Short mmCIF file of C-alpha atoms and ligand atoms in Angstrom, two decimals:
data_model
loop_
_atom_site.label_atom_id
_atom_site.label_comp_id
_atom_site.label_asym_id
_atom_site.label_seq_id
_atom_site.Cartn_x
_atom_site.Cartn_y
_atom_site.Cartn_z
CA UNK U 30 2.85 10.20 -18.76
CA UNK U 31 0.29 7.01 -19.16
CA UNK U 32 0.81 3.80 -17.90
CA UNK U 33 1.78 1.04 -20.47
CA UNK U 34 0.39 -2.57 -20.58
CA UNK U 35 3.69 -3.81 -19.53
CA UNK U 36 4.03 -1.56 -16.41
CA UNK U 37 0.61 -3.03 -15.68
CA UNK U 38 1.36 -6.14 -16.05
CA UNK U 39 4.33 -5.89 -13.90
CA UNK U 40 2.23 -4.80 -11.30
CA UNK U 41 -0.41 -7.38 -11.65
CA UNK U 42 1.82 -10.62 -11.97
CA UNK U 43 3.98 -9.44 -8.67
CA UNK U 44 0.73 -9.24 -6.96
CA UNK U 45 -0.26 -12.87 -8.13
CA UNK U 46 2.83 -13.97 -7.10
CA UNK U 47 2.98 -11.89 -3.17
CA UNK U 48 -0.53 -12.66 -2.53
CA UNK U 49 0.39 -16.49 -2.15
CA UNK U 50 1.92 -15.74 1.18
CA UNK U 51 -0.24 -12.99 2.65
CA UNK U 52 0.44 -13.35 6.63
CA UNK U 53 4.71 -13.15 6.14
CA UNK U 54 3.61 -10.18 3.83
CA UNK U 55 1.52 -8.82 5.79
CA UNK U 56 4.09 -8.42 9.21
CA UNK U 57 7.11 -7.59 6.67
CA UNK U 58 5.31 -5.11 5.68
CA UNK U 59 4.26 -3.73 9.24
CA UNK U 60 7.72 -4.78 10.19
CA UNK U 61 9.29 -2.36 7.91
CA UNK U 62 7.01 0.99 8.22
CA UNK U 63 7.78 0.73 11.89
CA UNK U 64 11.12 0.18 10.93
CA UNK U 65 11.13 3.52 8.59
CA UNK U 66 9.05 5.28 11.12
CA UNK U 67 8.73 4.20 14.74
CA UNK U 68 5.97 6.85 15.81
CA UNK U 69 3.38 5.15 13.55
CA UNK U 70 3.31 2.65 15.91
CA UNK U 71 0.43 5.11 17.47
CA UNK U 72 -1.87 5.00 14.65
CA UNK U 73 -2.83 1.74 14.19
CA UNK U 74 -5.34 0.48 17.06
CA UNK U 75 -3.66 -3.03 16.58
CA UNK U 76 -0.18 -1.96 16.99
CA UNK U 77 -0.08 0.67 19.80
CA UNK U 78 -0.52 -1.86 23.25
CA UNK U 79 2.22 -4.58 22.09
CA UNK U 80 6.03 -4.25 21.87
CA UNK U 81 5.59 -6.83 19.18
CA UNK U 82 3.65 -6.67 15.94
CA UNK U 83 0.60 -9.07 16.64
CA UNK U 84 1.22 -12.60 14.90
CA UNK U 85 -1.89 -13.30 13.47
CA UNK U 86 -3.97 -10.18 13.69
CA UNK U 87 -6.75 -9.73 11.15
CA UNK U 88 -6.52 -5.97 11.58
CA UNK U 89 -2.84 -6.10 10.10
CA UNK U 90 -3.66 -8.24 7.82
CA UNK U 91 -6.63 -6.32 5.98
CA UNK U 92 -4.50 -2.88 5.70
CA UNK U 93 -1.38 -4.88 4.30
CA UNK U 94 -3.37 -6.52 1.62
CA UNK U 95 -5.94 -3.43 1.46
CA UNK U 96 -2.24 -0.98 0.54
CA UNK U 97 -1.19 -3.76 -1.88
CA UNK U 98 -4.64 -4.69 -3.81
CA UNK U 99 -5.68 -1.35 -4.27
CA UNK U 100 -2.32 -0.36 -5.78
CA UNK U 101 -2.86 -2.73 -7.83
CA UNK U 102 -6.37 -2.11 -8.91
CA UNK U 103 -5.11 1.67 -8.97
CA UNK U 104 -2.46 0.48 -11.55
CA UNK U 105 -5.38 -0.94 -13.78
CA UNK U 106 -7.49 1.59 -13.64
CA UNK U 107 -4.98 4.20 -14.70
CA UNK U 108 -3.67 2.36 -17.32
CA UNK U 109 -7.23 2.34 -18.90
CA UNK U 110 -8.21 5.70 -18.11
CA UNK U 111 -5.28 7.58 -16.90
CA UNK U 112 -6.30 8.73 -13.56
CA UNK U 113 -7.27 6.56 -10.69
CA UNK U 114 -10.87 5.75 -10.26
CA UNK U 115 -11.94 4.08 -6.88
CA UNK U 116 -15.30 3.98 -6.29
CA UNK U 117 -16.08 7.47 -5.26
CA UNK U 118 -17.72 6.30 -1.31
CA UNK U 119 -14.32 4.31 -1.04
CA UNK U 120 -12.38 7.06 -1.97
CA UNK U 121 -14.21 9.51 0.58
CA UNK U 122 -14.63 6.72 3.19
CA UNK U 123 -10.54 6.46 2.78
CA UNK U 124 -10.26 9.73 3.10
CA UNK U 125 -11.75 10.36 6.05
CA UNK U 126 -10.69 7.24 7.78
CA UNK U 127 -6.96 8.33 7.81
CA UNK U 128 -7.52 11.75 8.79
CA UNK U 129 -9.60 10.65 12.04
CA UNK U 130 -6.68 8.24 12.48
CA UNK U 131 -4.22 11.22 12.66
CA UNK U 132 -2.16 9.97 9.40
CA UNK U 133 -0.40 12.94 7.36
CA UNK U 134 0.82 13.17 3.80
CA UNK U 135 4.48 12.29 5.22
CA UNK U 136 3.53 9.04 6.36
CA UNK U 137 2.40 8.20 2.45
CA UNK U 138 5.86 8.21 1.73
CA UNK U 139 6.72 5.93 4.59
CA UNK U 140 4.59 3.20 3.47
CA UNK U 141 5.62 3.81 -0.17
CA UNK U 142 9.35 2.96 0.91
CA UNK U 143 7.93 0.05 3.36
CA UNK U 144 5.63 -1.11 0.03
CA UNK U 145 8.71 -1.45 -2.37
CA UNK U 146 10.97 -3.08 -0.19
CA UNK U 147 8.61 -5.48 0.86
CA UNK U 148 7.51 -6.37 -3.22
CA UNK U 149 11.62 -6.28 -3.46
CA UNK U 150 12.09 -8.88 -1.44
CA UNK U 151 9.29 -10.89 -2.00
CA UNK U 152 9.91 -10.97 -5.92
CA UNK U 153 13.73 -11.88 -5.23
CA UNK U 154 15.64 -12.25 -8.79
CA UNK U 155 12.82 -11.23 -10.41
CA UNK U 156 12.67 -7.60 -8.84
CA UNK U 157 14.05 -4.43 -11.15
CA UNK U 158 13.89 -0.58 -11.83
CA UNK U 159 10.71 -1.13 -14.06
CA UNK U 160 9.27 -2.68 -11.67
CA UNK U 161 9.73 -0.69 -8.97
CA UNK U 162 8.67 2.23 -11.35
CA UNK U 163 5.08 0.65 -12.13
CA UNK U 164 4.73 -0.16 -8.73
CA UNK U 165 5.86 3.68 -7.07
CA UNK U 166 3.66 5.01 -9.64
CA UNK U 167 0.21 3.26 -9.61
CA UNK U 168 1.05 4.02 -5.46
CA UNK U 169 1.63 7.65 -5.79
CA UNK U 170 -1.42 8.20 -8.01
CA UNK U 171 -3.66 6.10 -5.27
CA UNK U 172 -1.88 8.03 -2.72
CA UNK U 173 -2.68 11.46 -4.39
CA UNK U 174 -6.11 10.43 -4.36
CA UNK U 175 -6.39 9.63 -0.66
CA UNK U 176 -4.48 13.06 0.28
CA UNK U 177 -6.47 14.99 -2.05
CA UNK U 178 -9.78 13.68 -0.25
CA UNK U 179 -8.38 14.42 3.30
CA UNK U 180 -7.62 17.46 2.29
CA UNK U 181 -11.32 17.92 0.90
CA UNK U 182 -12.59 17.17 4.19
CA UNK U 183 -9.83 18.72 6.40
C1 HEM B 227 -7.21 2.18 7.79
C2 HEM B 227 -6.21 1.69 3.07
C3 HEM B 227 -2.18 4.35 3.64
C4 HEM B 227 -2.84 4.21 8.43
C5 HEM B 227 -7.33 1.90 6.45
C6 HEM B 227 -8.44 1.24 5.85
C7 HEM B 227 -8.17 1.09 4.52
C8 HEM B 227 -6.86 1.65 4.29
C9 HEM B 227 -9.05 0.47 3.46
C10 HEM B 227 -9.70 0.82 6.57
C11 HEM B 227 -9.51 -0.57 7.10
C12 HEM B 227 -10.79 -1.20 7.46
O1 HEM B 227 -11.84 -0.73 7.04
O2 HEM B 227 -10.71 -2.19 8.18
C13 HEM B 227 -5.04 2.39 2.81
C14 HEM B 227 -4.45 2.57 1.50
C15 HEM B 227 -3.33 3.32 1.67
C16 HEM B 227 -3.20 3.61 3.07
C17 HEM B 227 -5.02 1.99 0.20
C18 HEM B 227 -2.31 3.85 0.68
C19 HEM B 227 -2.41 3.84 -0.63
C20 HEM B 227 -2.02 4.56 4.99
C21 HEM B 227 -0.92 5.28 5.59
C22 HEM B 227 -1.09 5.21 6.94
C23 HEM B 227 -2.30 4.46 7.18
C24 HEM B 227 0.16 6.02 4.81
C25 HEM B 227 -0.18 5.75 8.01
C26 HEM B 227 1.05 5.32 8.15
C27 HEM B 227 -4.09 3.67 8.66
C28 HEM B 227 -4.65 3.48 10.00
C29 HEM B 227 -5.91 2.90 9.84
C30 HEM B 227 -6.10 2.74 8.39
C31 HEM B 227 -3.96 3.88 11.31
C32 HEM B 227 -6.86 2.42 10.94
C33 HEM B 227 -6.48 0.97 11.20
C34 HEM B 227 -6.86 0.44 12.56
O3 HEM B 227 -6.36 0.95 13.56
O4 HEM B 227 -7.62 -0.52 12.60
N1 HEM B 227 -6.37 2.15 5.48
N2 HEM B 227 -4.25 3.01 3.73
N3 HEM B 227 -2.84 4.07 5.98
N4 HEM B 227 -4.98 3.20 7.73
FE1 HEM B 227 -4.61 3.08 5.76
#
């Protein structure tokens, strides 16, 4: 199945629209993956030394928007060309970044779930099923990406 100008679009304009108010994004997001899966708490070198998720950390910040921007990108991409095509160092560099950080191909579905709450919420009356589609989609064939590439290396 391709992706259609007007599941891209969804994508892109939600995006616009989140990116306005990156630091409540940002700790939602965190807020809810811990929420989904406590243990991942662990993982992230920011996280794992505080009861509470860090206010204002930079750290947080940069995966939240990194999960969020390169969906989107992803959802560009593979509208034009069908597959997903991140630059092939960023792709290996992601790749091997989450396996040294102990991550595992069930924790791509907890920060799928944490990623379309958190667009739900943010996008209010204007959230629906097509957009949650576009959005679970250009995620899943990012995510396939990254898992494929740990696997690679594993
Ligand atoms: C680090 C992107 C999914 C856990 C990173 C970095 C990027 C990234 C770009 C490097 C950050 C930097 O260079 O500063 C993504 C994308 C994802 C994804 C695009 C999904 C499409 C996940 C998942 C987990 C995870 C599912 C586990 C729940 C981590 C951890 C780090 C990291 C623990 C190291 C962060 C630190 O401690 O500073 N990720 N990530 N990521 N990612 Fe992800």
């Amino acid at each position: 199945m391709g992706f259609t100008d007007k599941q891209e679009t969804l994508v892109k304009d939600s995006w616009e629209f989140m990116k306005q108010d990156i630091p409540q994004l940002s700790l939602r997001f965190f807020s809810l993956i811990l929420e989904i899966a406590p243990a991942a708490k662990n993982m992230f070198s920011f996280l794992k030394d505080s009861d509470e998720l860090p206010q204002n950390n930079p750290k947080l910040k940069a995966h939240a928007v990194k999960v969020f921007k390169m969906t989107c990108e992803s959802a560009i991409q593979f509208r034009k060309k069908g597959e997903v095509v991140v630059g092939e160092t960023t792709l290996k560099y992601l790749g091997s970044i989450h396996l040294q950080k102990g991550v595992a191909d069930p924790h791509f579905e907890v920060v799928k779930e944490a990623l379309l709450r958190t667009v739900e919420e943010a996008m209010g009356k204007k959230w629906n099923d097509e957009m949650k589609e576009a959005w679970a989609e250009a995620y899943d064939q990012l995510a396939a990406a990254i898992k494929a590439e740990m696997h690679a290396e594993a």
